[in-house]
mmCIF file of C-alpha atoms and ligand atoms in Angstrom:
data_model
loop_
_atom_site.group_PDB
_atom_site.id
_atom_site.type_symbol
_atom_site.label_atom_id
_atom_site.label_comp_id
_atom_site.label_asym_id
_atom_site.label_seq_id
_atom_site.Cartn_x
_atom_site.Cartn_y
_atom_site.Cartn_z
ATOM 1 C CA UNK A 466 0.067 -0.066 0.032
ATOM 2 C CA UNK A 467 0.809 3.339 -0.527
ATOM 3 C CA UNK A 468 0.450 6.926 0.082
ATOM 4 C CA UNK A 469 0.196 9.451 -2.904
ATOM 5 C CA UNK A 470 -0.556 12.525 -1.344
ATOM 6 C CA UNK A 471 -0.853 14.352 2.129
ATOM 7 C CA UNK A 472 -2.157 17.702 2.904
ATOM 8 C CA UNK A 473 -1.722 19.858 5.885
ATOM 9 C CA UNK A 474 -3.844 22.787 7.192
ATOM 10 C CA UNK A 475 -3.110 24.233 10.877
ATOM 11 C CA UNK A 476 -1.597 21.085 11.740
ATOM 12 C CA UNK A 477 1.585 21.584 14.089
ATOM 13 C CA UNK A 478 3.787 24.333 12.750
ATOM 14 C CA UNK A 479 2.459 24.020 8.964
ATOM 15 C CA UNK A 480 0.092 26.646 7.518
ATOM 16 C CA UNK A 481 -0.850 24.652 4.594
ATOM 17 C CA UNK A 482 1.451 22.436 2.880
ATOM 18 C CA UNK A 483 0.813 19.609 0.106
ATOM 19 C CA UNK A 484 3.061 16.388 -0.419
ATOM 20 C CA UNK A 485 2.681 14.155 -3.018
ATOM 21 C CA UNK A 486 4.994 10.994 -2.211
ATOM 22 C CA UNK A 487 6.923 8.600 -4.446
ATOM 23 C CA UNK A 488 5.623 5.103 -4.289
ATOM 24 C CA UNK A 489 9.083 4.064 -3.045
ATOM 25 C CA UNK A 490 11.691 6.440 -0.818
ATOM 26 C CA UNK A 491 11.105 9.639 0.227
ATOM 27 C CA UNK A 492 13.580 11.810 2.186
ATOM 28 C CA UNK A 493 12.444 14.474 4.383
ATOM 29 C CA UNK A 494 15.373 16.682 5.452
ATOM 30 C CA UNK A 495 16.370 19.748 7.228
ATOM 31 C CA UNK A 496 17.589 20.904 10.395
ATOM 32 C CA UNK A 497 15.986 19.977 13.846
ATOM 33 C CA UNK A 498 12.584 21.464 14.765
ATOM 34 C CA UNK A 499 11.382 22.449 11.331
ATOM 35 C CA UNK A 500 8.685 19.908 10.813
ATOM 36 C CA UNK A 501 10.205 16.805 9.579
ATOM 37 C CA UNK A 502 8.588 14.872 12.425
ATOM 38 C CA UNK A 503 5.306 16.265 12.199
ATOM 39 C CA UNK A 504 4.855 15.027 8.740
ATOM 40 C CA UNK A 505 5.030 11.314 9.859
ATOM 41 C CA UNK A 506 2.915 11.950 13.204
ATOM 42 C CA UNK A 507 0.246 13.270 10.114
ATOM 43 C CA UNK A 508 0.424 9.926 8.560
ATOM 44 C CA UNK A 509 0.661 7.863 11.609
ATOM 45 C CA UNK A 510 -2.766 9.480 12.795
ATOM 46 C CA UNK A 511 -4.691 8.289 9.926
ATOM 47 C CA UNK A 512 -3.316 4.829 10.653
ATOM 48 C CA UNK A 513 -3.700 4.809 14.250
ATOM 49 C CA UNK A 514 -6.080 7.393 15.405
ATOM 50 C CA UNK A 515 -3.762 9.233 17.359
ATOM 51 C CA UNK A 516 -0.586 10.890 17.587
ATOM 52 C CA UNK A 517 2.399 8.436 18.565
ATOM 53 C CA UNK A 518 3.892 11.360 20.831
ATOM 54 C CA UNK A 519 1.013 13.820 21.665
ATOM 55 C CA UNK A 520 -0.737 13.574 24.837
ATOM 56 C CA UNK A 521 -3.709 15.462 23.621
ATOM 57 C CA UNK A 522 -5.072 16.334 20.652
ATOM 58 C CA UNK A 523 -4.925 20.102 21.304
ATOM 59 C CA UNK A 524 -1.253 19.700 21.036
ATOM 60 C CA UNK A 525 -1.940 19.095 17.022
ATOM 61 C CA UNK A 526 -3.548 22.407 16.228
ATOM 62 C CA UNK A 527 -1.201 25.201 15.257
ATOM 63 C CA UNK A 528 -0.479 27.869 17.860
ATOM 64 C CA UNK A 529 -3.217 30.278 17.122
ATOM 65 C CA UNK A 530 -5.785 28.317 15.116
ATOM 66 C CA UNK A 531 -9.038 26.571 16.298
ATOM 67 C CA UNK A 532 -8.272 23.827 14.189
ATOM 68 C CA UNK A 533 -6.668 21.554 11.708
ATOM 69 C CA UNK A 534 -7.346 19.772 8.798
ATOM 70 C CA UNK A 535 -5.663 16.671 6.980
ATOM 71 C CA UNK A 536 -6.086 14.734 3.968
ATOM 72 C CA UNK A 537 -4.395 11.765 2.895
ATOM 73 C CA UNK A 538 -5.173 10.024 -0.323
ATOM 74 C CA UNK A 539 -3.685 6.511 -0.590
ATOM 75 C CA UNK A 540 -4.153 3.238 -2.299
ATOM 76 C CA UNK A 541 -3.757 -0.514 -2.034
ATOM 77 C CA UNK A 542 -3.737 -3.437 -4.287
ATOM 78 C CA UNK A 543 -7.555 -3.311 -4.795
ATOM 79 C CA UNK A 544 -8.545 0.462 -4.193
ATOM 80 C CA UNK A 545 -7.952 3.959 -3.615
ATOM 81 C CA UNK A 546 -8.966 6.006 -0.455
ATOM 82 C CA UNK A 547 -9.297 9.700 0.212
ATOM 83 C CA UNK A 548 -9.625 10.028 3.896
ATOM 84 C CA UNK A 549 -9.992 13.756 5.916
ATOM 85 C CA UNK A 550 -9.529 14.666 9.532
ATOM 86 C CA UNK A 551 -10.679 17.526 11.271
ATOM 87 C CA UNK A 552 -8.967 18.014 14.738
ATOM 88 C CA UNK A 553 -11.117 20.981 16.545
ATOM 89 C CA UNK A 554 -9.027 22.366 19.325
ATOM 90 C CA UNK A 555 -11.638 22.522 22.200
ATOM 91 C CA UNK A 556 -13.809 19.399 20.507
ATOM 92 C CA UNK A 557 -13.660 16.384 19.055
ATOM 93 C CA UNK A 558 -11.897 15.043 15.976
ATOM 94 C CA UNK A 559 -13.838 13.684 12.907
ATOM 95 C CA UNK A 560 -12.802 11.377 10.162
ATOM 96 C CA UNK A 561 -14.075 10.474 7.232
ATOM 97 C CA UNK A 562 -12.539 7.817 4.602
ATOM 98 C CA UNK A 563 -13.964 8.052 0.883
ATOM 99 C CA UNK A 564 -16.619 10.548 2.070
ATOM 100 C CA UNK A 565 -18.214 7.951 4.780
ATOM 101 C CA UNK A 566 -17.743 9.434 8.348
ATOM 102 C CA UNK A 567 -16.051 6.688 10.622
ATOM 103 C CA UNK A 568 -17.514 6.735 14.142
ATOM 104 C CA UNK A 569 -15.474 4.782 16.108
ATOM 105 C CA UNK A 570 -11.307 4.960 15.582
ATOM 106 C CA UNK A 571 -10.834 1.232 16.016
ATOM 107 C CA UNK A 572 -12.451 1.254 12.467
ATOM 108 C CA UNK A 573 -10.062 3.746 10.982
ATOM 109 C CA UNK A 574 -7.085 1.240 11.833
ATOM 110 C CA UNK A 575 -7.958 -1.217 9.368
ATOM 111 C CA UNK A 576 -7.708 1.057 6.217
ATOM 112 C CA UNK A 577 -4.142 2.435 6.098
ATOM 113 C CA UNK A 578 -1.243 0.365 7.725
ATOM 114 C CA UNK A 579 1.945 2.015 8.699
ATOM 115 C CA UNK A 580 4.917 0.724 11.002
ATOM 116 C CA UNK A 581 6.714 3.628 12.739
ATOM 117 C CA UNK A 582 10.479 3.249 13.473
ATOM 118 C CA UNK A 583 11.486 6.003 15.683
ATOM 119 C CA UNK A 584 14.524 6.252 18.113
ATOM 120 C CA UNK A 585 12.622 5.468 20.862
ATOM 121 C CA UNK A 586 12.007 2.203 19.487
ATOM 122 C CA UNK A 587 15.718 0.955 20.022
ATOM 123 C CA UNK A 588 14.110 0.651 23.771
ATOM 124 C CA UNK A 589 12.200 -2.218 22.626
ATOM 125 C CA UNK A 590 14.941 -4.536 23.813
ATOM 126 C CA UNK A 591 16.156 -2.794 27.149
ATOM 127 C CA UNK A 592 13.350 0.012 27.687
ATOM 128 C CA UNK A 593 10.412 -0.517 30.037
ATOM 129 C CA UNK A 594 7.528 -3.046 29.198
ATOM 130 C CA UNK A 595 5.171 -0.788 28.137
ATOM 131 C CA UNK A 596 7.344 0.265 25.028
ATOM 132 C CA UNK A 597 7.000 -3.618 24.177
ATOM 133 C CA UNK A 598 3.207 -3.754 24.918
ATOM 134 C CA UNK A 599 2.847 -0.854 22.702
ATOM 135 C CA UNK A 600 4.350 -2.829 19.782
ATOM 136 C CA UNK A 601 2.397 -5.760 20.145
ATOM 137 C CA UNK A 602 -1.085 -3.929 20.417
ATOM 138 C CA UNK A 603 -0.046 -1.389 17.510
ATOM 139 C CA UNK A 604 0.494 -4.616 15.218
ATOM 140 C CA UNK A 605 -2.773 -6.311 16.609
ATOM 141 C CA UNK A 606 -4.763 -3.099 16.533
ATOM 142 C CA UNK A 607 -3.964 -2.476 13.044
ATOM 143 C CA UNK A 608 -5.060 -6.004 11.723
ATOM 144 C CA UNK A 609 -7.983 -7.077 14.425
ATOM 145 C CA UNK A 610 -10.476 -4.106 15.219
ATOM 146 C CA UNK A 611 -11.626 -6.482 17.515
ATOM 147 C CA UNK A 612 -8.627 -6.723 19.415
ATOM 148 C CA UNK A 613 -8.827 -2.855 19.985
ATOM 149 C CA UNK A 614 -12.001 -3.013 21.235
ATOM 150 C CA UNK A 615 -11.071 -5.863 24.137
ATOM 151 C CA UNK A 616 -8.366 -3.706 24.992
ATOM 152 C CA UNK A 617 -10.534 -0.595 25.219
ATOM 153 C CA UNK A 618 -12.892 -2.619 27.294
ATOM 154 C CA UNK A 619 -10.132 -4.376 29.533
ATOM 155 C CA UNK A 620 -8.710 -0.604 30.332
ATOM 156 C CA UNK A 621 -12.076 0.488 31.154
ATOM 157 C CA UNK A 622 -12.710 -2.409 33.411
ATOM 158 C CA UNK A 623 -9.179 -2.147 34.787
ATOM 159 C CA UNK A 624 -9.811 1.593 35.727
ATOM 160 C CA UNK A 625 -12.956 0.760 37.929
ATOM 161 C CA UNK A 626 -10.970 -1.939 39.506
ATOM 162 C CA UNK A 627 -8.155 -0.054 40.706
ATOM 163 C CA UNK A 628 -10.314 2.860 42.132
ATOM 164 C CA UNK A 629 -12.349 0.061 44.099
ATOM 165 C CA UNK A 630 -8.960 -1.879 45.254
ATOM 166 C CA UNK A 631 -7.926 1.755 46.419
ATOM 167 C CA UNK A 632 -11.056 2.205 48.269
ATOM 168 C CA UNK A 633 -11.183 -1.072 49.758
ATOM 169 C CA UNK A 634 -7.732 -0.503 51.307
ATOM 170 C CA UNK A 635 -8.072 2.701 52.564
ATOM 171 C CA UNK A 636 -11.346 0.952 54.203
ATOM 172 C CA UNK A 637 -9.279 -1.494 56.071
ATOM 173 C CA UNK A 638 -9.278 -4.083 53.285
ATOM 174 C CA UNK A 639 -12.306 -6.104 53.226
ATOM 175 C CA UNK A 640 -13.461 -7.646 50.163
ATOM 176 C CA UNK A 641 -16.181 -6.599 48.271
ATOM 177 C CA UNK A 642 -18.493 -8.303 45.984
ATOM 178 C CA UNK A 643 -18.197 -5.695 43.060
ATOM 179 C CA UNK A 644 -14.635 -6.723 43.044
ATOM 180 C CA UNK A 645 -15.657 -10.246 41.179
ATOM 181 C CA UNK A 646 -17.777 -8.126 38.757
ATOM 182 C CA UNK A 647 -14.794 -6.514 37.574
ATOM 183 C CA UNK A 648 -12.629 -9.768 37.660
ATOM 184 C CA UNK A 649 -15.212 -11.160 35.606
ATOM 185 C CA UNK A 650 -15.268 -8.306 33.033
ATOM 186 C CA UNK A 651 -11.270 -8.533 32.979
ATOM 187 C CA UNK A 652 -11.267 -11.946 32.515
ATOM 188 C CA UNK A 653 -13.442 -12.324 29.520
ATOM 189 C CA UNK A 654 -11.592 -9.401 27.852
ATOM 190 C CA UNK A 655 -8.368 -10.578 29.151
ATOM 191 C CA UNK A 656 -8.498 -13.806 27.791
ATOM 192 C CA UNK A 657 -9.123 -12.519 24.201
ATOM 193 C CA UNK A 658 -6.169 -10.206 24.281
ATOM 194 C CA UNK A 659 -3.698 -12.776 26.059
ATOM 195 C CA UNK A 660 -4.490 -15.290 23.090
ATOM 196 C CA UNK A 661 -4.046 -12.501 20.529
ATOM 197 C CA UNK A 662 -0.952 -12.040 21.885
ATOM 198 C CA UNK A 663 0.493 -15.714 22.178
ATOM 199 C CA UNK A 664 -0.711 -15.843 18.462
ATOM 200 C CA UNK A 665 1.384 -12.729 17.596
ATOM 201 C CA UNK A 666 4.576 -13.523 19.527
ATOM 202 C CA UNK A 667 4.663 -16.924 17.442
ATOM 203 C CA UNK A 668 4.373 -15.582 14.290
ATOM 204 C CA UNK A 669 6.385 -12.572 14.671
ATOM 205 C CA UNK A 670 9.167 -14.970 15.992
ATOM 206 C CA UNK A 671 9.668 -16.643 12.540
ATOM 207 C CA UNK A 672 10.199 -13.592 10.561
ATOM 208 C CA UNK A 673 12.085 -11.745 13.033
ATOM 209 C CA UNK A 674 14.791 -14.846 13.785
ATOM 210 C CA UNK A 675 15.211 -14.768 9.787
ATOM 211 C CA UNK A 676 15.933 -11.147 9.582
ATOM 212 C CA UNK A 677 18.339 -11.211 12.595
ATOM 213 C CA UNK A 678 20.098 -14.102 11.192
ATOM 214 C CA UNK A 679 20.554 -12.202 8.277
ATOM 215 C CA UNK A 680 21.884 -8.877 9.779
ATOM 216 C CA UNK A 681 24.195 -10.583 12.336
ATOM 217 C CA UNK A 682 24.148 -14.413 12.113
ATOM 218 C CA UNK A 683 22.560 -14.279 15.703
ATOM 219 C CA UNK A 684 19.702 -16.411 16.966
ATOM 220 C CA UNK A 685 17.163 -14.159 18.322
ATOM 221 C CA UNK A 686 14.074 -15.804 20.117
ATOM 222 C CA UNK A 687 11.207 -13.979 21.422
ATOM 223 C CA UNK A 688 8.980 -15.090 24.134
ATOM 224 C CA UNK A 689 5.604 -14.035 25.421
ATOM 225 C CA UNK A 690 5.865 -13.430 29.227
ATOM 226 C CA UNK A 691 2.009 -12.963 30.430
ATOM 227 C CA UNK A 692 1.614 -11.343 33.787
ATOM 228 C CA UNK A 693 -1.132 -14.397 34.477
ATOM 229 C CA UNK A 694 1.432 -17.422 34.667
ATOM 230 C CA UNK A 695 -1.236 -20.180 33.573
ATOM 231 C CA UNK A 696 -1.084 -22.439 30.604
ATOM 232 C CA UNK A 697 -4.754 -22.161 30.535
ATOM 233 C CA UNK A 698 -6.232 -18.913 29.625
ATOM 234 C CA UNK A 699 -9.440 -19.390 29.150
ATOM 235 C CA UNK A 700 -11.614 -16.827 30.684
ATOM 236 C CA UNK A 701 -12.531 -19.134 33.765
ATOM 237 C CA UNK A 702 -9.076 -19.723 34.320
ATOM 238 C CA UNK A 703 -8.170 -16.102 34.499
ATOM 239 C CA UNK A 704 -11.244 -15.323 36.443
ATOM 240 C CA UNK A 705 -10.192 -17.988 38.932
ATOM 241 C CA UNK A 706 -6.484 -16.859 39.029
ATOM 242 C CA UNK A 707 -7.520 -13.605 39.638
ATOM 243 C CA UNK A 708 -10.021 -14.347 42.604
ATOM 244 C CA UNK A 709 -7.171 -16.404 44.374
ATOM 245 C CA UNK A 710 -5.108 -13.176 44.547
ATOM 246 C CA UNK A 711 -7.712 -10.542 45.670
ATOM 247 C CA UNK A 712 -6.403 -10.147 49.198
ATOM 248 C CA UNK A 713 -2.794 -9.246 47.501
ATOM 249 C CA UNK A 714 -4.470 -6.758 45.592
ATOM 250 C CA UNK A 715 -6.412 -5.223 48.208
ATOM 251 C CA UNK A 716 -3.314 -5.033 50.300
ATOM 252 C CA UNK A 717 -1.794 -3.246 47.614
ATOM 253 C CA UNK A 718 -4.701 -1.088 46.651
ATOM 254 C CA UNK A 719 -4.250 -1.739 42.891
ATOM 255 C CA UNK A 720 -4.529 -4.530 40.250
ATOM 256 C CA UNK A 721 -1.285 -6.441 40.237
ATOM 257 C CA UNK A 722 -2.201 -9.083 37.441
ATOM 258 C CA UNK A 723 -3.121 -9.174 34.129
ATOM 259 C CA UNK A 724 -2.481 -7.904 30.498
ATOM 260 C CA UNK A 725 -1.584 -4.479 31.871
ATOM 261 C CA UNK A 726 1.612 -6.210 33.090
ATOM 262 C CA UNK A 727 2.524 -8.549 30.290
ATOM 263 C CA UNK A 728 5.717 -8.245 28.649
ATOM 264 C CA UNK A 729 7.938 -9.923 26.122
ATOM 265 C CA UNK A 730 11.609 -11.589 26.502
ATOM 266 C CA UNK A 731 13.982 -11.189 23.775
ATOM 267 C CA UNK A 732 17.033 -13.796 23.896
ATOM 268 C CA UNK A 733 19.863 -13.220 21.622
ATOM 269 C CA UNK A 734 21.922 -16.531 21.239
ATOM 270 C CA UNK A 735 20.421 -17.559 24.233
ATOM 271 C CA UNK A 736 20.878 -14.980 26.423
ATOM 272 C CA UNK A 737 18.271 -12.404 27.709
ATOM 273 C CA UNK A 738 19.040 -9.056 25.842
ATOM 274 C CA UNK A 739 17.657 -6.832 27.901
ATOM 275 C CA UNK A 740 20.309 -7.696 30.530
ATOM 276 C CA UNK A 741 23.247 -9.492 28.373
ATOM 277 C CA UNK A 742 23.030 -8.187 25.056
ATOM 278 C CA UNK A 743 25.553 -5.365 23.820
ATOM 279 C CA UNK A 744 24.121 -2.230 22.479
ATOM 280 C CA UNK A 745 24.466 -3.523 19.027
ATOM 281 C CA UNK A 746 22.935 -6.702 19.705
ATOM 282 C CA UNK A 747 20.077 -4.722 21.585
ATOM 283 C CA UNK A 748 19.842 -2.687 17.965
ATOM 284 C CA UNK A 749 19.792 -5.159 15.672
ATOM 285 C CA UNK A 750 17.307 -6.993 17.640
ATOM 286 C CA UNK A 751 14.825 -3.762 17.982
ATOM 287 C CA UNK A 752 15.459 -3.231 13.988
ATOM 288 C CA UNK A 753 14.373 -7.105 13.230
ATOM 289 C CA UNK A 754 11.591 -6.518 15.404
ATOM 290 C CA UNK A 755 10.017 -3.749 13.639
ATOM 291 C CA UNK A 756 10.926 -5.086 10.332
ATOM 292 C CA UNK A 757 9.071 -8.482 11.345
ATOM 293 C CA UNK A 758 6.126 -6.439 11.897
ATOM 294 C CA UNK A 759 6.006 -5.163 8.795
ATOM 295 C CA UNK A 760 6.211 -8.671 7.337
ATOM 296 C CA UNK A 761 3.550 -9.777 9.916
ATOM 297 C CA UNK A 762 1.056 -7.143 8.258
ATOM 298 C CA UNK A 763 2.225 -8.239 5.017
ATOM 299 C CA UNK A 764 1.494 -11.619 5.880
ATOM 300 C CA UNK A 765 -2.283 -11.253 7.160
ATOM 301 C CA UNK A 766 -3.172 -8.014 4.968
ATOM 302 C CA UNK A 767 -1.655 -8.974 1.579
ATOM 303 C CA UNK A 768 0.175 -5.401 1.827
ATOM 304 C CA UNK A 769 3.107 -4.174 3.046
ATOM 305 C CA UNK A 770 2.431 -1.022 5.403
ATOM 306 C CA UNK A 771 4.185 2.290 4.559
ATOM 307 C CA UNK A 772 7.450 2.488 6.824
ATOM 308 C CA UNK A 773 8.270 5.628 8.809
ATOM 309 C CA UNK A 774 11.246 5.983 9.784
ATOM 310 C CA UNK A 775 11.950 8.768 11.978
ATOM 311 C CA UNK A 776 15.650 10.065 12.531
ATOM 312 C CA UNK A 777 16.983 6.414 12.889
ATOM 313 C CA UNK A 778 19.748 6.110 10.404
ATOM 314 C CA UNK A 779 22.115 8.160 12.638
ATOM 315 C CA UNK A 780 21.425 5.473 15.041
ATOM 316 C CA UNK A 781 22.639 2.791 13.172
ATOM 317 C CA UNK A 782 26.061 1.620 11.722
ATOM 318 C CA UNK A 783 26.781 0.989 8.321
ATOM 319 C CA UNK A 784 25.962 -2.703 8.075
ATOM 320 C CA UNK A 785 22.697 -2.242 9.586
ATOM 321 C CA UNK A 786 22.113 0.707 7.551
ATOM 322 C CA UNK A 787 22.641 -1.199 4.203
ATOM 323 C CA UNK A 788 20.806 -4.055 5.234
ATOM 324 C CA UNK A 789 17.616 -1.789 6.020
ATOM 325 C CA UNK A 790 17.909 0.174 2.766
ATOM 326 C CA UNK A 791 18.063 -3.234 0.806
ATOM 327 C CA UNK A 792 14.902 -4.573 2.763
ATOM 328 C CA UNK A 793 12.927 -1.396 2.200
ATOM 329 C CA UNK A 794 13.888 -0.695 -1.586
ATOM 330 C CA UNK A 795 10.913 -1.789 -2.973
ATOM 331 C CA UNK A 796 8.065 -0.504 -0.452
ATOM 332 C CA UNK A 797 7.013 2.882 0.027
ATOM 333 C CA UNK A 798 9.118 4.485 2.929
ATOM 334 C CA UNK A 799 9.203 7.906 4.352
ATOM 335 C CA UNK A 800 12.163 8.348 6.205
ATOM 336 C CA UNK A 801 13.218 11.756 8.113
ATOM 337 C CA UNK A 802 17.167 12.801 8.403
ATOM 338 C CA UNK A 803 19.193 15.807 9.427
ATOM 339 C CA UNK A 804 21.696 14.573 7.551
ATOM 340 C CA UNK A 805 20.965 13.004 3.696
ATOM 341 C CA UNK A 806 24.295 11.638 3.470
ATOM 342 C CA UNK A 807 23.391 8.762 5.471
ATOM 343 C CA UNK A 808 20.744 7.541 3.130
ATOM 344 C CA UNK A 809 20.839 5.585 0.085
ATOM 345 C CA UNK A 810 19.682 7.584 -2.889
ATOM 346 C CA UNK A 811 18.622 5.761 -5.832
ATOM 347 C CA UNK A 812 16.937 7.781 -8.815
ATOM 348 C CA UNK A 813 13.532 6.820 -7.799
ATOM 349 C CA UNK A 814 13.873 8.607 -4.328
ATOM 350 C CA UNK A 815 12.160 11.799 -3.637
ATOM 351 C CA UNK A 816 13.482 14.507 -1.486
ATOM 352 C CA UNK A 817 11.671 17.014 0.383
ATOM 353 C CA UNK A 818 13.365 19.923 1.916
ATOM 354 C CA UNK A 819 11.725 21.246 5.105
ATOM 355 C CA UNK A 820 12.553 24.565 6.772
ATOM 356 C CA UNK A 821 10.116 26.286 9.431
ATOM 357 C CA UNK A 822 6.987 24.155 8.382
ATOM 358 C CA UNK A 823 7.662 24.984 4.678
ATOM 359 C CA UNK A 824 8.717 22.490 1.747
ATOM 360 C CA UNK A 825 11.318 24.604 0.155
HETATM 361 N N1 LIG B 1376 0.879 22.929 17.883
HETATM 362 C C1 LIG B 1376 1.635 23.815 17.210
HETATM 363 N N2 LIG B 1376 1.578 24.822 16.525
HETATM 364 C C2 LIG B 1376 2.787 25.411 15.782
HETATM 365 N N3 LIG B 1376 4.201 24.862 15.903
HETATM 366 C C3 LIG B 1376 4.205 23.565 16.563
HETATM 367 C C4 LIG B 1376 2.891 23.178 17.274
HETATM 368 N N4 LIG B 1376 3.583 21.870 17.579
HETATM 369 C C5 LIG B 1376 4.921 21.866 17.320
HETATM 370 N N5 LIG B 1376 5.267 22.795 16.455
HETATM 371 C C6 LIG B 1376 6.655 23.267 15.911
HETATM 372 O O1 LIG B 1376 7.205 22.307 15.391
HETATM 373 C C7 LIG B 1376 8.681 21.925 15.259
HETATM 374 C C8 LIG B 1376 9.015 20.511 15.519
HETATM 375 O O2 LIG B 1376 8.342 19.901 14.595
HETATM 376 P P1 LIG B 1376 9.142 18.418 14.287
HETATM 377 O O3 LIG B 1376 8.266 17.791 13.166
HETATM 378 O O4 LIG B 1376 8.976 17.670 15.818
HETATM 379 O O5 LIG B 1376 10.549 19.027 14.189
HETATM 380 P P2 LIG B 1376 11.627 18.113 13.467
HETATM 381 O O6 LIG B 1376 12.097 18.607 12.396
HETATM 382 O O7 LIG B 1376 12.981 17.980 14.456
HETATM 383 O O8 LIG B 1376 11.375 16.254 13.243
HETATM 384 C C9 LIG B 1376 8.790 23.065 16.514
HETATM 385 O O9 LIG B 1376 9.505 24.211 16.002
HETATM 386 C C10 LIG B 1376 7.768 23.212 17.244
HETATM 387 O O10 LIG B 1376 7.809 24.601 17.807
HETATM 388 MG MG1 LIG B 1377 11.791 14.710 14.476
#
């Protein structure tokens, strides 16, 4: 799949701008703080429904403006799409695809697929578990809208359970029947989430292993490490697991078990990379995982996602850069960089020089 055109109006530091992308490599270059990442952020918004870095939509609207308008034209092997988004500073954002209003953001995700790779992702290996959970969730949510729905349901119930646990702890630690209502709800959505995550890790492993082997000859192994340590991940088994641990959760005043604490363990040559990997091994593993994410999307959807590479070239050594360049050569990729020397420019490469929110 590829993006033909992106238009921004009142978005971040753009007054008005239009980009016509090549179906292959696009290099967005310029000094720091000129608006390069803002372009990738705009694309990401259409794919995931929310920004990869803004805490609230308000930040996305240009200072002094009341709303932002974005549009993107893209196509896959079957058809073309034209999507519009309006972000109102003091209101909601609305999205339409081919003139049909999209009511739920989870519906938006199945149209435009992207894999974003930013310097922060080098933390996939050594960073905190939430970086790895986000990696799993963004992959699964793009492929399966129902996964995202379960996740949202789960988080709603989790918030309620946490408030209740805090209250129970403050009130002297007695159990309360409402707790089992929340556990029931968490077991129901949690079972679906765990099953999906288990399946995802199994699939991504194969691709990531192959890629890591090609880059460095190392043996990569990714293991799902669920918070709920049970082979049986049926709804009933999870409910029992949670019920058996109610007292401990009340003691702590917060939910200690469940998919909100899941993690991945990443091994390179049989050793846990987070603890024992060299920086090089950790970077290779992160790169392998991200490229495997693209393969995963291709496998399920039959289309490669658009690759968004934000400023990562300077973080990779020449071998990894060359491997990456080879791998993405026939796919659409938007690369930002302050230094165009780091990027392999074939004749198909389209360059965009960004200065202070304008293409020059
Ligand atoms: N809502 C906004 N309105 C106007 N300018 C903004 C807004 N949000 C961010 N910016 C500006 O955008 C620039 C950062 O853009 P970014 O794409 O992150 O830069 P880079 O080129 O380094 O990737 C900064 O100059 C910042 O002040
Ligand atoms: Mg940037």
